[in-house]
mmCIF file with all atom_site columns, C-alpha atoms in Angstrom:
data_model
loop_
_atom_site.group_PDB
_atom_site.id
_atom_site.type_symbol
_atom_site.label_atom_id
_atom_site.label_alt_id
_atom_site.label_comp_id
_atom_site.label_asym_id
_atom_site.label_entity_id
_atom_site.label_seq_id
_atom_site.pdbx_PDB_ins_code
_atom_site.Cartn_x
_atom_site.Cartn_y
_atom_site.Cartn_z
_atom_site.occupancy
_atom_site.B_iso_or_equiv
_atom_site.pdbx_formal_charge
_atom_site.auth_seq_id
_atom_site.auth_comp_id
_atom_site.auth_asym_id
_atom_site.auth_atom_id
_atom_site.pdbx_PDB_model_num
ATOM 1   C CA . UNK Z 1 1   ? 0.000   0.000   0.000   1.00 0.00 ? 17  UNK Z CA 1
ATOM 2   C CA . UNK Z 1 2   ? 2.466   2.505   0.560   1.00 0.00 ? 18  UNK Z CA 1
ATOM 3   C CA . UNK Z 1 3   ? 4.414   1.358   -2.294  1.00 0.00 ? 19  UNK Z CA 1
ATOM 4   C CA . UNK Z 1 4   ? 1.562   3.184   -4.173  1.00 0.00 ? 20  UNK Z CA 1
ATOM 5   C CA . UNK Z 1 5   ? 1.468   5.466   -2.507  1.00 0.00 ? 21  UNK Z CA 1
ATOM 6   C CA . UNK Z 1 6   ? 5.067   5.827   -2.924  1.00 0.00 ? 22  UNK Z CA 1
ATOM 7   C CA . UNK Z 1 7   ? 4.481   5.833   -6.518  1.00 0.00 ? 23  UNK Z CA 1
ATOM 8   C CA . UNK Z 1 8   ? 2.654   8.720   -6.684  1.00 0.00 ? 24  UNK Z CA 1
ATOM 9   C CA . UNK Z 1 9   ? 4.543   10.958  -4.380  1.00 0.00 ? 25  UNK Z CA 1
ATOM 10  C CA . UNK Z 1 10  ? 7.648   9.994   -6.655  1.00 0.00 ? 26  UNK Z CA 1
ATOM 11  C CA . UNK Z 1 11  ? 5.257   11.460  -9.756  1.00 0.00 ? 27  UNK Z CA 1
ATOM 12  C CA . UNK Z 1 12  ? 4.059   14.015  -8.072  1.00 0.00 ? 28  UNK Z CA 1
ATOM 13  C CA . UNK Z 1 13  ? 7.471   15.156  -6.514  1.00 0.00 ? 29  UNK Z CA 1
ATOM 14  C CA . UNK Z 1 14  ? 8.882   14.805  -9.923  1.00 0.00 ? 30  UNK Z CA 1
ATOM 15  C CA . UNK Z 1 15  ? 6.278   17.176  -11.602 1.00 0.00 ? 31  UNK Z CA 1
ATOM 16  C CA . UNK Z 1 16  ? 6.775   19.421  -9.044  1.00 0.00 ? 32  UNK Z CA 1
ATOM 17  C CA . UNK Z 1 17  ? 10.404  19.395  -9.900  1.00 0.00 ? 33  UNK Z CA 1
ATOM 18  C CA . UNK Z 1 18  ? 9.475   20.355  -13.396 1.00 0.00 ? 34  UNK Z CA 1
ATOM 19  C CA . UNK Z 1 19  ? 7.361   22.989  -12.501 1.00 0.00 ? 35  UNK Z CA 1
ATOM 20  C CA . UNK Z 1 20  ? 9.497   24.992  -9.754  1.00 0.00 ? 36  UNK Z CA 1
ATOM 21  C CA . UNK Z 1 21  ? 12.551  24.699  -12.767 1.00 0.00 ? 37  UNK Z CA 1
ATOM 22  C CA . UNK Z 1 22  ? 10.147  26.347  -14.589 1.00 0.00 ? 38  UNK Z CA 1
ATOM 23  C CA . UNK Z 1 23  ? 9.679   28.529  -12.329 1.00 0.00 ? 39  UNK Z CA 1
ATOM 24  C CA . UNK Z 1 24  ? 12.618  29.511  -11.718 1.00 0.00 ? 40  UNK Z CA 1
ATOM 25  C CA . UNK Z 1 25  ? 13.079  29.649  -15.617 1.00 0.00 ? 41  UNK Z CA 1
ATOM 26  C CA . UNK Z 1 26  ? 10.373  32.621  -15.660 1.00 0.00 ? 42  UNK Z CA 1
ATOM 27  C CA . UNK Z 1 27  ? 11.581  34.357  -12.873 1.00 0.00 ? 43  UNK Z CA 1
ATOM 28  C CA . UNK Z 1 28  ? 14.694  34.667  -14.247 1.00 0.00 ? 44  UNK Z CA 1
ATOM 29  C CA . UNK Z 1 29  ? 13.731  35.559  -17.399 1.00 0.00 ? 45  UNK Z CA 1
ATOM 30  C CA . UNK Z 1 30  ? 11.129  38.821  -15.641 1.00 0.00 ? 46  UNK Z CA 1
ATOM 31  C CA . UNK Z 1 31  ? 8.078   36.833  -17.308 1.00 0.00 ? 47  UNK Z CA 1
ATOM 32  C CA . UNK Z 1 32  ? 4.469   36.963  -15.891 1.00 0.00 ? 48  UNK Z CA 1
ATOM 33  C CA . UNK Z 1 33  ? 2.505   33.928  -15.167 1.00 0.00 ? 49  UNK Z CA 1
ATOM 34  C CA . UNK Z 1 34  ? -0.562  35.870  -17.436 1.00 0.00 ? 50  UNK Z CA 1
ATOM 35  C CA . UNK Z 1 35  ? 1.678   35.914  -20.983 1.00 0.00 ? 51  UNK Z CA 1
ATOM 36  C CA . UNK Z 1 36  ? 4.611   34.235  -19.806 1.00 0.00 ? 52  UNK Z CA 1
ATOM 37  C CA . UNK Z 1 37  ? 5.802   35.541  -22.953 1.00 0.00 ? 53  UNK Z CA 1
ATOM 38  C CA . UNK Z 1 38  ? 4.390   33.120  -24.979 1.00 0.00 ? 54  UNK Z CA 1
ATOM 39  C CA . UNK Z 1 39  ? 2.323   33.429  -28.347 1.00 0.00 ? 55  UNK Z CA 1
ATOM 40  C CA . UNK Z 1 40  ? -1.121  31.737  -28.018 1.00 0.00 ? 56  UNK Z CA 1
ATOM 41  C CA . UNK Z 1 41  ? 0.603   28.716  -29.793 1.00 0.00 ? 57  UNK Z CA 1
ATOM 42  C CA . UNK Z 1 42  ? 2.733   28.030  -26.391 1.00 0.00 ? 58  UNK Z CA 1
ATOM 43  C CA . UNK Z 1 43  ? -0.240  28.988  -24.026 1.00 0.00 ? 59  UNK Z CA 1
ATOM 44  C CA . UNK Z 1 44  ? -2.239  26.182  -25.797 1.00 0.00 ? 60  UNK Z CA 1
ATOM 45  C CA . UNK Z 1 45  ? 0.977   23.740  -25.657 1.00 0.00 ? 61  UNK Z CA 1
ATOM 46  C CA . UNK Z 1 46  ? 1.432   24.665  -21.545 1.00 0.00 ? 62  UNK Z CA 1
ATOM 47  C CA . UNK Z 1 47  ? -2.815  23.983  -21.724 1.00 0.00 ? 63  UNK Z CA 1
ATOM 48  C CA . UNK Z 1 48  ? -2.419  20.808  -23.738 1.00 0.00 ? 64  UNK Z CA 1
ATOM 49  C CA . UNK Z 1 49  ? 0.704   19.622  -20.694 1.00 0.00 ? 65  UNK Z CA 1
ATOM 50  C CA . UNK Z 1 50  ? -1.293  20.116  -17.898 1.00 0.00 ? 66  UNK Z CA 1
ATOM 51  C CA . UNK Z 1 51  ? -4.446  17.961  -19.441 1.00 0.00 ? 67  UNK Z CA 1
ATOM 52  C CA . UNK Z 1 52  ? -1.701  15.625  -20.147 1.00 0.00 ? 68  UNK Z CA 1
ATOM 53  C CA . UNK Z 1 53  ? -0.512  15.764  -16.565 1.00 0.00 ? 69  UNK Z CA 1
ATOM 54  C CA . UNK Z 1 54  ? -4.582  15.473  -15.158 1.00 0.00 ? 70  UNK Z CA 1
ATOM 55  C CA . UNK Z 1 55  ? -5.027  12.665  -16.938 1.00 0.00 ? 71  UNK Z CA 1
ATOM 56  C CA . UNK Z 1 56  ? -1.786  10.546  -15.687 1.00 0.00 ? 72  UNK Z CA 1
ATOM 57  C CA . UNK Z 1 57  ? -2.471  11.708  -11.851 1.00 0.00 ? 73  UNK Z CA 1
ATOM 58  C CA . UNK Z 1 58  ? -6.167  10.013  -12.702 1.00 0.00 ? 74  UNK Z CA 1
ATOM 59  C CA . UNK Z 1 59  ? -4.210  7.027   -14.090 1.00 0.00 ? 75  UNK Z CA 1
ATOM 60  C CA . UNK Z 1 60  ? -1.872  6.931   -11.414 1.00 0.00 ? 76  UNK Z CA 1
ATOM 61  C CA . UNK Z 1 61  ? -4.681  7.053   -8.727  1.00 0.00 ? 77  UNK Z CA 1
ATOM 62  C CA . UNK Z 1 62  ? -6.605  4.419   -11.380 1.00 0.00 ? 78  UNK Z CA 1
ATOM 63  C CA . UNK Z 1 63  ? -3.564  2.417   -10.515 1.00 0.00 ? 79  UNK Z CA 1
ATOM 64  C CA . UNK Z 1 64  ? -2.907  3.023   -6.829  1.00 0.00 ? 80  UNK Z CA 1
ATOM 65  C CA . UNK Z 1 65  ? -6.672  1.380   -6.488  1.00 0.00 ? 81  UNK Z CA 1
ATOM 66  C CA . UNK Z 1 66  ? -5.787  -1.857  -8.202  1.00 0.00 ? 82  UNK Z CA 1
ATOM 67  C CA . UNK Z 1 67  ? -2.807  -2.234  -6.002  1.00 0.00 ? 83  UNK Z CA 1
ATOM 68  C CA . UNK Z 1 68  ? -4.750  -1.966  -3.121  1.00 0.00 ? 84  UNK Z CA 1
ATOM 69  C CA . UNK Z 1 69  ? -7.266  -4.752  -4.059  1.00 0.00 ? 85  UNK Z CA 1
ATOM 70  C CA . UNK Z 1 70  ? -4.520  -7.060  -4.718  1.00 0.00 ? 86  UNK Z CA 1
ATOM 71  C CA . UNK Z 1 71  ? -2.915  -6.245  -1.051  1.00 0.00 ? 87  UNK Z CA 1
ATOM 72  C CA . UNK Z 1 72  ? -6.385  -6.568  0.642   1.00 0.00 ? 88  UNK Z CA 1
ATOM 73  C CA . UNK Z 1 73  ? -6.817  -10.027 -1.556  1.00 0.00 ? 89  UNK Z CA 1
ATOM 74  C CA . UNK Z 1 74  ? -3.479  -11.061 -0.527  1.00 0.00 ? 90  UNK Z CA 1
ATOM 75  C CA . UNK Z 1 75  ? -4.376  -10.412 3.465   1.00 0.00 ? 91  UNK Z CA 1
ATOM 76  C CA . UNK Z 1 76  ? -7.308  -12.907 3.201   1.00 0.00 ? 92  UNK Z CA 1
ATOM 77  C CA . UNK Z 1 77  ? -5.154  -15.780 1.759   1.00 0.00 ? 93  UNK Z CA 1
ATOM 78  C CA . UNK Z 1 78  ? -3.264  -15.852 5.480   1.00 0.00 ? 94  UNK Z CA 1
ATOM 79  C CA . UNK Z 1 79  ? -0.223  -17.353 4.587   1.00 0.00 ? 95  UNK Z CA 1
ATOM 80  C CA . UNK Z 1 80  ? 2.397   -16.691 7.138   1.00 0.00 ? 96  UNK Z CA 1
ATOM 81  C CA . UNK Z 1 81  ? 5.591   -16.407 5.208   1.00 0.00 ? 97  UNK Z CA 1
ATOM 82  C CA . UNK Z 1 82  ? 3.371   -13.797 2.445   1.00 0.00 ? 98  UNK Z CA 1
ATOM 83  C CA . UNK Z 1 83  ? 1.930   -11.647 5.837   1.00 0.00 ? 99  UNK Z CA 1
ATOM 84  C CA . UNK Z 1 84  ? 5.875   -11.466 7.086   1.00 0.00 ? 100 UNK Z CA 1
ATOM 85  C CA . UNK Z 1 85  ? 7.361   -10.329 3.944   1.00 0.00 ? 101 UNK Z CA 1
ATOM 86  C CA . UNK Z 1 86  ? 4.438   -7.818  3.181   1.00 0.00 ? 102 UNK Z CA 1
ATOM 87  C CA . UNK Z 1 87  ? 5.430   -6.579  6.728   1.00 0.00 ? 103 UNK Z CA 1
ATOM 88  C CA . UNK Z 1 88  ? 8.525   -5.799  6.108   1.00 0.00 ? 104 UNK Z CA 1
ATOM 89  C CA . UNK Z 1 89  ? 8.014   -4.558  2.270   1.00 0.00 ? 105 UNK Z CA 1
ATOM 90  C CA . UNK Z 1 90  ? 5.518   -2.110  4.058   1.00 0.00 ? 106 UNK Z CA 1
ATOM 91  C CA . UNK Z 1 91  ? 7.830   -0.767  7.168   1.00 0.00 ? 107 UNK Z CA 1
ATOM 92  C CA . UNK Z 1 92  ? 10.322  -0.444  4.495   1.00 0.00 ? 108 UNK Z CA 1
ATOM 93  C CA . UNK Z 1 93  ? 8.168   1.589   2.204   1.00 0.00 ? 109 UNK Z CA 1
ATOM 94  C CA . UNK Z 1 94  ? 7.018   3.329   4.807   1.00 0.00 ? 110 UNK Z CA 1
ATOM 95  C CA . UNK Z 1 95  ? 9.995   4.991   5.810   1.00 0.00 ? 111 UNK Z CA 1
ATOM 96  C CA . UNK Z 1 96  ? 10.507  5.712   2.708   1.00 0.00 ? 112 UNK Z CA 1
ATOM 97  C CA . UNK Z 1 97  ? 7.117   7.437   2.191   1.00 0.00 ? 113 UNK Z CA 1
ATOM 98  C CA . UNK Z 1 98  ? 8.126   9.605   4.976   1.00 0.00 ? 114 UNK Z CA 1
ATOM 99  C CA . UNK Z 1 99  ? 11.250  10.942  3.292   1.00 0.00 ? 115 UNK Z CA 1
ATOM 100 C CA . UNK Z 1 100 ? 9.127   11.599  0.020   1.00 0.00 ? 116 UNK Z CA 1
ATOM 101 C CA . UNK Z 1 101 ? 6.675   12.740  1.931   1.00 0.00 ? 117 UNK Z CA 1
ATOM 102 C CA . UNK Z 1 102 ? 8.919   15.704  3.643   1.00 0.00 ? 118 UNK Z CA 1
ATOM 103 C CA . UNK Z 1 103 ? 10.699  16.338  0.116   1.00 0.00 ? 119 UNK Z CA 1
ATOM 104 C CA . UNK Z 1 104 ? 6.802   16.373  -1.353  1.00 0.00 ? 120 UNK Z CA 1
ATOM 105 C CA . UNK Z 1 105 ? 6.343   19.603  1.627   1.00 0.00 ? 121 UNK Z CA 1
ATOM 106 C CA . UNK Z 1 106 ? 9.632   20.705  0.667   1.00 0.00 ? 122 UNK Z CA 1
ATOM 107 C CA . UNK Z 1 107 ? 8.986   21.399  -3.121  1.00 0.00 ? 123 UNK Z CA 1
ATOM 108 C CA . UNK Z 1 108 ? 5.086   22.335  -2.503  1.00 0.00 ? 124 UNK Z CA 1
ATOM 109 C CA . UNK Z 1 109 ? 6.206   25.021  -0.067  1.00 0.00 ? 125 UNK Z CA 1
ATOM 110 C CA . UNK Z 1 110 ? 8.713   26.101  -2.814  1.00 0.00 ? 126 UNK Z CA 1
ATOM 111 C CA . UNK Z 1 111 ? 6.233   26.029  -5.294  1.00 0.00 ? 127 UNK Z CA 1
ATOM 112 C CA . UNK Z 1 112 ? 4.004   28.269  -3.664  1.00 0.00 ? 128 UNK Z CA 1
ATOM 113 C CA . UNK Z 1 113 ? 6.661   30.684  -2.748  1.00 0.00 ? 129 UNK Z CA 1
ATOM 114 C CA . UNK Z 1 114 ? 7.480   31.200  -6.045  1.00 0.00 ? 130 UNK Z CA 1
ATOM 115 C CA . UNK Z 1 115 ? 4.036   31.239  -7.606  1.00 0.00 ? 131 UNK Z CA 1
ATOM 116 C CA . UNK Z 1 116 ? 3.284   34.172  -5.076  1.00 0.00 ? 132 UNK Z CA 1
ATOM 117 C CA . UNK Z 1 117 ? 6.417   36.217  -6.429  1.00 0.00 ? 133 UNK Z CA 1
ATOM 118 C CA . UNK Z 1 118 ? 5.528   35.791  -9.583  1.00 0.00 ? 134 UNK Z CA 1
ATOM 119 C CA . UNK Z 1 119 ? 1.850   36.564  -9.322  1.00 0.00 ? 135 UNK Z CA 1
ATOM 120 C CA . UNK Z 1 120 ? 3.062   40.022  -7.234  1.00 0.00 ? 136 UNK Z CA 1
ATOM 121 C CA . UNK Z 1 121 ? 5.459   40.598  -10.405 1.00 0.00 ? 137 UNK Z CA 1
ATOM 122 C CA . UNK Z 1 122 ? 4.221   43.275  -12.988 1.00 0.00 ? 138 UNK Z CA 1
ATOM 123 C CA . UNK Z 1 123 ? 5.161   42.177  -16.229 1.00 0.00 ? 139 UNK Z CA 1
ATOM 124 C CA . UNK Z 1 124 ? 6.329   44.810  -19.195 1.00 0.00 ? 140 UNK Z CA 1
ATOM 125 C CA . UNK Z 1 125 ? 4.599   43.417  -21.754 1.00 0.00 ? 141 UNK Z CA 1
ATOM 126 C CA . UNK Z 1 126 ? 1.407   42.858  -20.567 1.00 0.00 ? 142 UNK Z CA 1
ATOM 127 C CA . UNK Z 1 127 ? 1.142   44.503  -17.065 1.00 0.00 ? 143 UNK Z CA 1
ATOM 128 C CA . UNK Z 1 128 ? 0.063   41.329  -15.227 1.00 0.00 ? 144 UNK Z CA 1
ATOM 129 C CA . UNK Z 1 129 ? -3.074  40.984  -17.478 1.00 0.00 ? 145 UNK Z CA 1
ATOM 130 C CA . UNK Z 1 130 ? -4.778  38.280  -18.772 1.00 0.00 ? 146 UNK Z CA 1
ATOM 131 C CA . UNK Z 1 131 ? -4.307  37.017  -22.484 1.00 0.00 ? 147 UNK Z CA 1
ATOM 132 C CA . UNK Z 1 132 ? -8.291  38.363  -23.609 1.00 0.00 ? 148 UNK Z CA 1
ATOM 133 C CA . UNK Z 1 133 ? -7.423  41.710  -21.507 1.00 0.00 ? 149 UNK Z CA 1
ATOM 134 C CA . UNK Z 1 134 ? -3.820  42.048  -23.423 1.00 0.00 ? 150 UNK Z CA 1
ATOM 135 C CA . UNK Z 1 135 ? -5.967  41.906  -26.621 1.00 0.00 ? 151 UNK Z CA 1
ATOM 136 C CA . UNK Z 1 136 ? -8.450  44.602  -25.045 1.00 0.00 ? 152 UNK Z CA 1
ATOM 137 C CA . UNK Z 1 137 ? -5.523  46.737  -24.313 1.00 0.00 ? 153 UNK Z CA 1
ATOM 138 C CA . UNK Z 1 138 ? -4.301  46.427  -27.910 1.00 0.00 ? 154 UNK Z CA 1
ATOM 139 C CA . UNK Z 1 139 ? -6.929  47.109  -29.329 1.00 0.00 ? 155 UNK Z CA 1
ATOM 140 C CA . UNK Z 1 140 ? -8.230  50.475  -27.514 1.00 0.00 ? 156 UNK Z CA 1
ATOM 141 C CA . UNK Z 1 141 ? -4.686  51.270  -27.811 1.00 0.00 ? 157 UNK Z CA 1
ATOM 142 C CA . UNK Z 1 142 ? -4.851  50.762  -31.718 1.00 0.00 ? 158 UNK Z CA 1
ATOM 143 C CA . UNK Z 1 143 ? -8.072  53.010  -31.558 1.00 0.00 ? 159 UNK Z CA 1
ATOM 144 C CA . UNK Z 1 144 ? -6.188  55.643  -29.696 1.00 0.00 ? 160 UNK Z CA 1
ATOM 145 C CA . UNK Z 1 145 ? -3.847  56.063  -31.918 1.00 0.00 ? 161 UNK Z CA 1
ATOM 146 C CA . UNK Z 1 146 ? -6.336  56.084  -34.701 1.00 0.00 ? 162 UNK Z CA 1
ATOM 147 C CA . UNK Z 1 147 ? -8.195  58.894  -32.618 1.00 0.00 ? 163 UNK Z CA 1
ATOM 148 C CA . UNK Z 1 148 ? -4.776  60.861  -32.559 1.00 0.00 ? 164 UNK Z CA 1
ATOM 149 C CA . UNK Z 1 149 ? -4.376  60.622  -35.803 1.00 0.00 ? 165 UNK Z CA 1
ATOM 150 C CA . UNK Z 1 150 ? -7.543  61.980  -36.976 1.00 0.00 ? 166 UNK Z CA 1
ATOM 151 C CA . UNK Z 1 151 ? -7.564  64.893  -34.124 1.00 0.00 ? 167 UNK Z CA 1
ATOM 152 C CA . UNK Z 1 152 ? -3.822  65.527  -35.313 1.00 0.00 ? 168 UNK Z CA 1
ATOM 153 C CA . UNK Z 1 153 ? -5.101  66.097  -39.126 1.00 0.00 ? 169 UNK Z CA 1
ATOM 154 C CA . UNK Z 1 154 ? -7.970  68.155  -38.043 1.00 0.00 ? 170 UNK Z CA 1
ATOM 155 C CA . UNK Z 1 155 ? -5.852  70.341  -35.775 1.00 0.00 ? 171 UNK Z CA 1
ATOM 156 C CA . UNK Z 1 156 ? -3.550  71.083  -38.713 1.00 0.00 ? 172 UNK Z CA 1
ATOM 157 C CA . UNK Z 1 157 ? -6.657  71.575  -40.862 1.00 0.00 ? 173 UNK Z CA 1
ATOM 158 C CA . UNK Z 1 158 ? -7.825  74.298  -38.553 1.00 0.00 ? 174 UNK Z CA 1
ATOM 159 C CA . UNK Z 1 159 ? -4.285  75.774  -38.465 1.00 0.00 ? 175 UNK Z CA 1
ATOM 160 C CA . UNK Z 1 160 ? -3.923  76.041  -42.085 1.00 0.00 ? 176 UNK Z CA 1
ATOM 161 C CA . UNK Z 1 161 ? -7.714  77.646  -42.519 1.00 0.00 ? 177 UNK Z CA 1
ATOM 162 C CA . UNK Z 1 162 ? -7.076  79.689  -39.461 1.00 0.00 ? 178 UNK Z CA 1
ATOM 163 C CA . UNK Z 1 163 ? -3.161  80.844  -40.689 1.00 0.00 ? 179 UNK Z CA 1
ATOM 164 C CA . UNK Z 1 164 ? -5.260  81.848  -43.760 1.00 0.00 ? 180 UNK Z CA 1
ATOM 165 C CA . UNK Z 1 165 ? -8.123  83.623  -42.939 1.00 0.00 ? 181 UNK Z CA 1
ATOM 166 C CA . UNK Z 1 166 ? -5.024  85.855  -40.575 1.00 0.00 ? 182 UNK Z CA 1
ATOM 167 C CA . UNK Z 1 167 ? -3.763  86.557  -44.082 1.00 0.00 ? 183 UNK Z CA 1
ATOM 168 C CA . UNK Z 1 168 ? -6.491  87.347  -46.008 1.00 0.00 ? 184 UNK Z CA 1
ATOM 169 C CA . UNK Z 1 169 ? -7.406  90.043  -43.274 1.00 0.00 ? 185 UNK Z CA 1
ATOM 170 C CA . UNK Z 1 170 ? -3.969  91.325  -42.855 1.00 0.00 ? 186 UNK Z CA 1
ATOM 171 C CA . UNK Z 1 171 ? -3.679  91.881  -46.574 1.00 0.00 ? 187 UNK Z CA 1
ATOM 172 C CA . UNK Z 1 172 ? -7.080  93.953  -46.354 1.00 0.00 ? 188 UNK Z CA 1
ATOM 173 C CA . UNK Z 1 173 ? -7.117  97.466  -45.446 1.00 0.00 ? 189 UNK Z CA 1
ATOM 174 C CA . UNK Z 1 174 ? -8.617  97.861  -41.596 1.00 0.00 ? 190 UNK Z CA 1
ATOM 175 C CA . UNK Z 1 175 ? -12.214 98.314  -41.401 1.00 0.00 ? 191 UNK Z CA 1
ATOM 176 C CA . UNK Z 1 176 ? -15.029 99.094  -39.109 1.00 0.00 ? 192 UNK Z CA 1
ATOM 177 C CA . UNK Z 1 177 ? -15.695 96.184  -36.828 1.00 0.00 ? 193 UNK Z CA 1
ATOM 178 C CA . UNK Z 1 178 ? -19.708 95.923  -38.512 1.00 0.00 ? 194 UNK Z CA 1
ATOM 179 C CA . UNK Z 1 179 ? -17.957 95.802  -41.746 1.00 0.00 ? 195 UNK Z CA 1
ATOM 180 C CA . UNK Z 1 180 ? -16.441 92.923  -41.164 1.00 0.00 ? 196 UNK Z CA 1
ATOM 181 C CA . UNK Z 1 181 ? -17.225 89.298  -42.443 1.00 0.00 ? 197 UNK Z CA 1
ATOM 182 C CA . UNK Z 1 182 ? -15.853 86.588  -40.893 1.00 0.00 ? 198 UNK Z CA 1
ATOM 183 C CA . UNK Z 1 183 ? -15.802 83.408  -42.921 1.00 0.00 ? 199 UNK Z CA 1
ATOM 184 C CA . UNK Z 1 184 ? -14.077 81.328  -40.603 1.00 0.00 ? 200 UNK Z CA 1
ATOM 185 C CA . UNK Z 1 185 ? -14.694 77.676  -42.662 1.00 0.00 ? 201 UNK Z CA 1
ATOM 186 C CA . UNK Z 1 186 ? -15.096 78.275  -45.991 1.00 0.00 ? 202 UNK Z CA 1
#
């Protein structure tokens, strides 16, 4: 039994291996857990690992439950020699479940630590946002600058109409004020 369960601390210590090198990875290289970076080709790939990973904990587990139907059908044969060798298989395994099990804190604790930085880090590229408010951003920012653009060619309109209407009336001899027509847009 704790040879399973053994088994699946080793898995589980070893993804959580993976994942704190990756980790560190992205801390290292100043990248936000929202982009990471990544095109939306990678952020499916990292989506597409961790269904990979759900589905071999489920196996694993799957696994871990056949093991301990064979154990419990074992038990009810009562042989002796079987019962003192499972015994010892099992205080063995248990001390070892204890080591992975403190390792298992170890790297969680880790984990967590540096998911916390990371999540308080402000990325450049995206300011912490997610990928859909990225996209938001880029877009109202594209509309900005379309906004600019067409405020930037109406100001110079105005300057150019206004620079010659100043002409026109400087080139004219100075009237009364009710003489005067102002045309301001032609």
């Amino acid at each position: 039994m704790e040879r399973e369960e053994n088994g699946v601390l080793r898995a589980q210590n070893e993804r959580l291996l993976k994942e704190n090198m990756l980790m560190k990875e992205i801390l290292e290289n100043a990248k936000c857990l929202a982009c990471w970076g990544l095109s939306i080709e990678d952020v499916e790939k990292h989506k597409q690992s961790l269904q990979q990973l759900k589905l071999e904990n489920a196996l694993l587990k799957e696994f871990q439950l056949n093991k301990k139907k064979k154990i419990i059908a074992l038990l009810q044969e009562k042989d002796p020699g079987a019962l003192l060798e499972f015994t010892i298989v099992a205080e063995m395994e248990r001390e070892e479940n204890d080591v992975l099990h403190a390792k298992n804190e170890r790297l969680l604790k880790e984990n967590m630590l540096m998911k916390e930085t990371l999540e308080n880090a402000k990325c450049l590229a995206c300011w912490g946002l997610s990928l859909e408010d990225v996209e938001k951003h880029k877009h109202s920012l594209q509309q900005l600058k379309l906004e600019n653009a067409k405020l930037k060619y109406k100001s110079s309109y105005l300057i150019d109409e206004a620079s010659k209407l100043a002409k026109r009336y400087m080139e004219q001899p100075m009237s009364q004020p009710d003489e005067l027509q102002l045309d301001l847009l032609p």
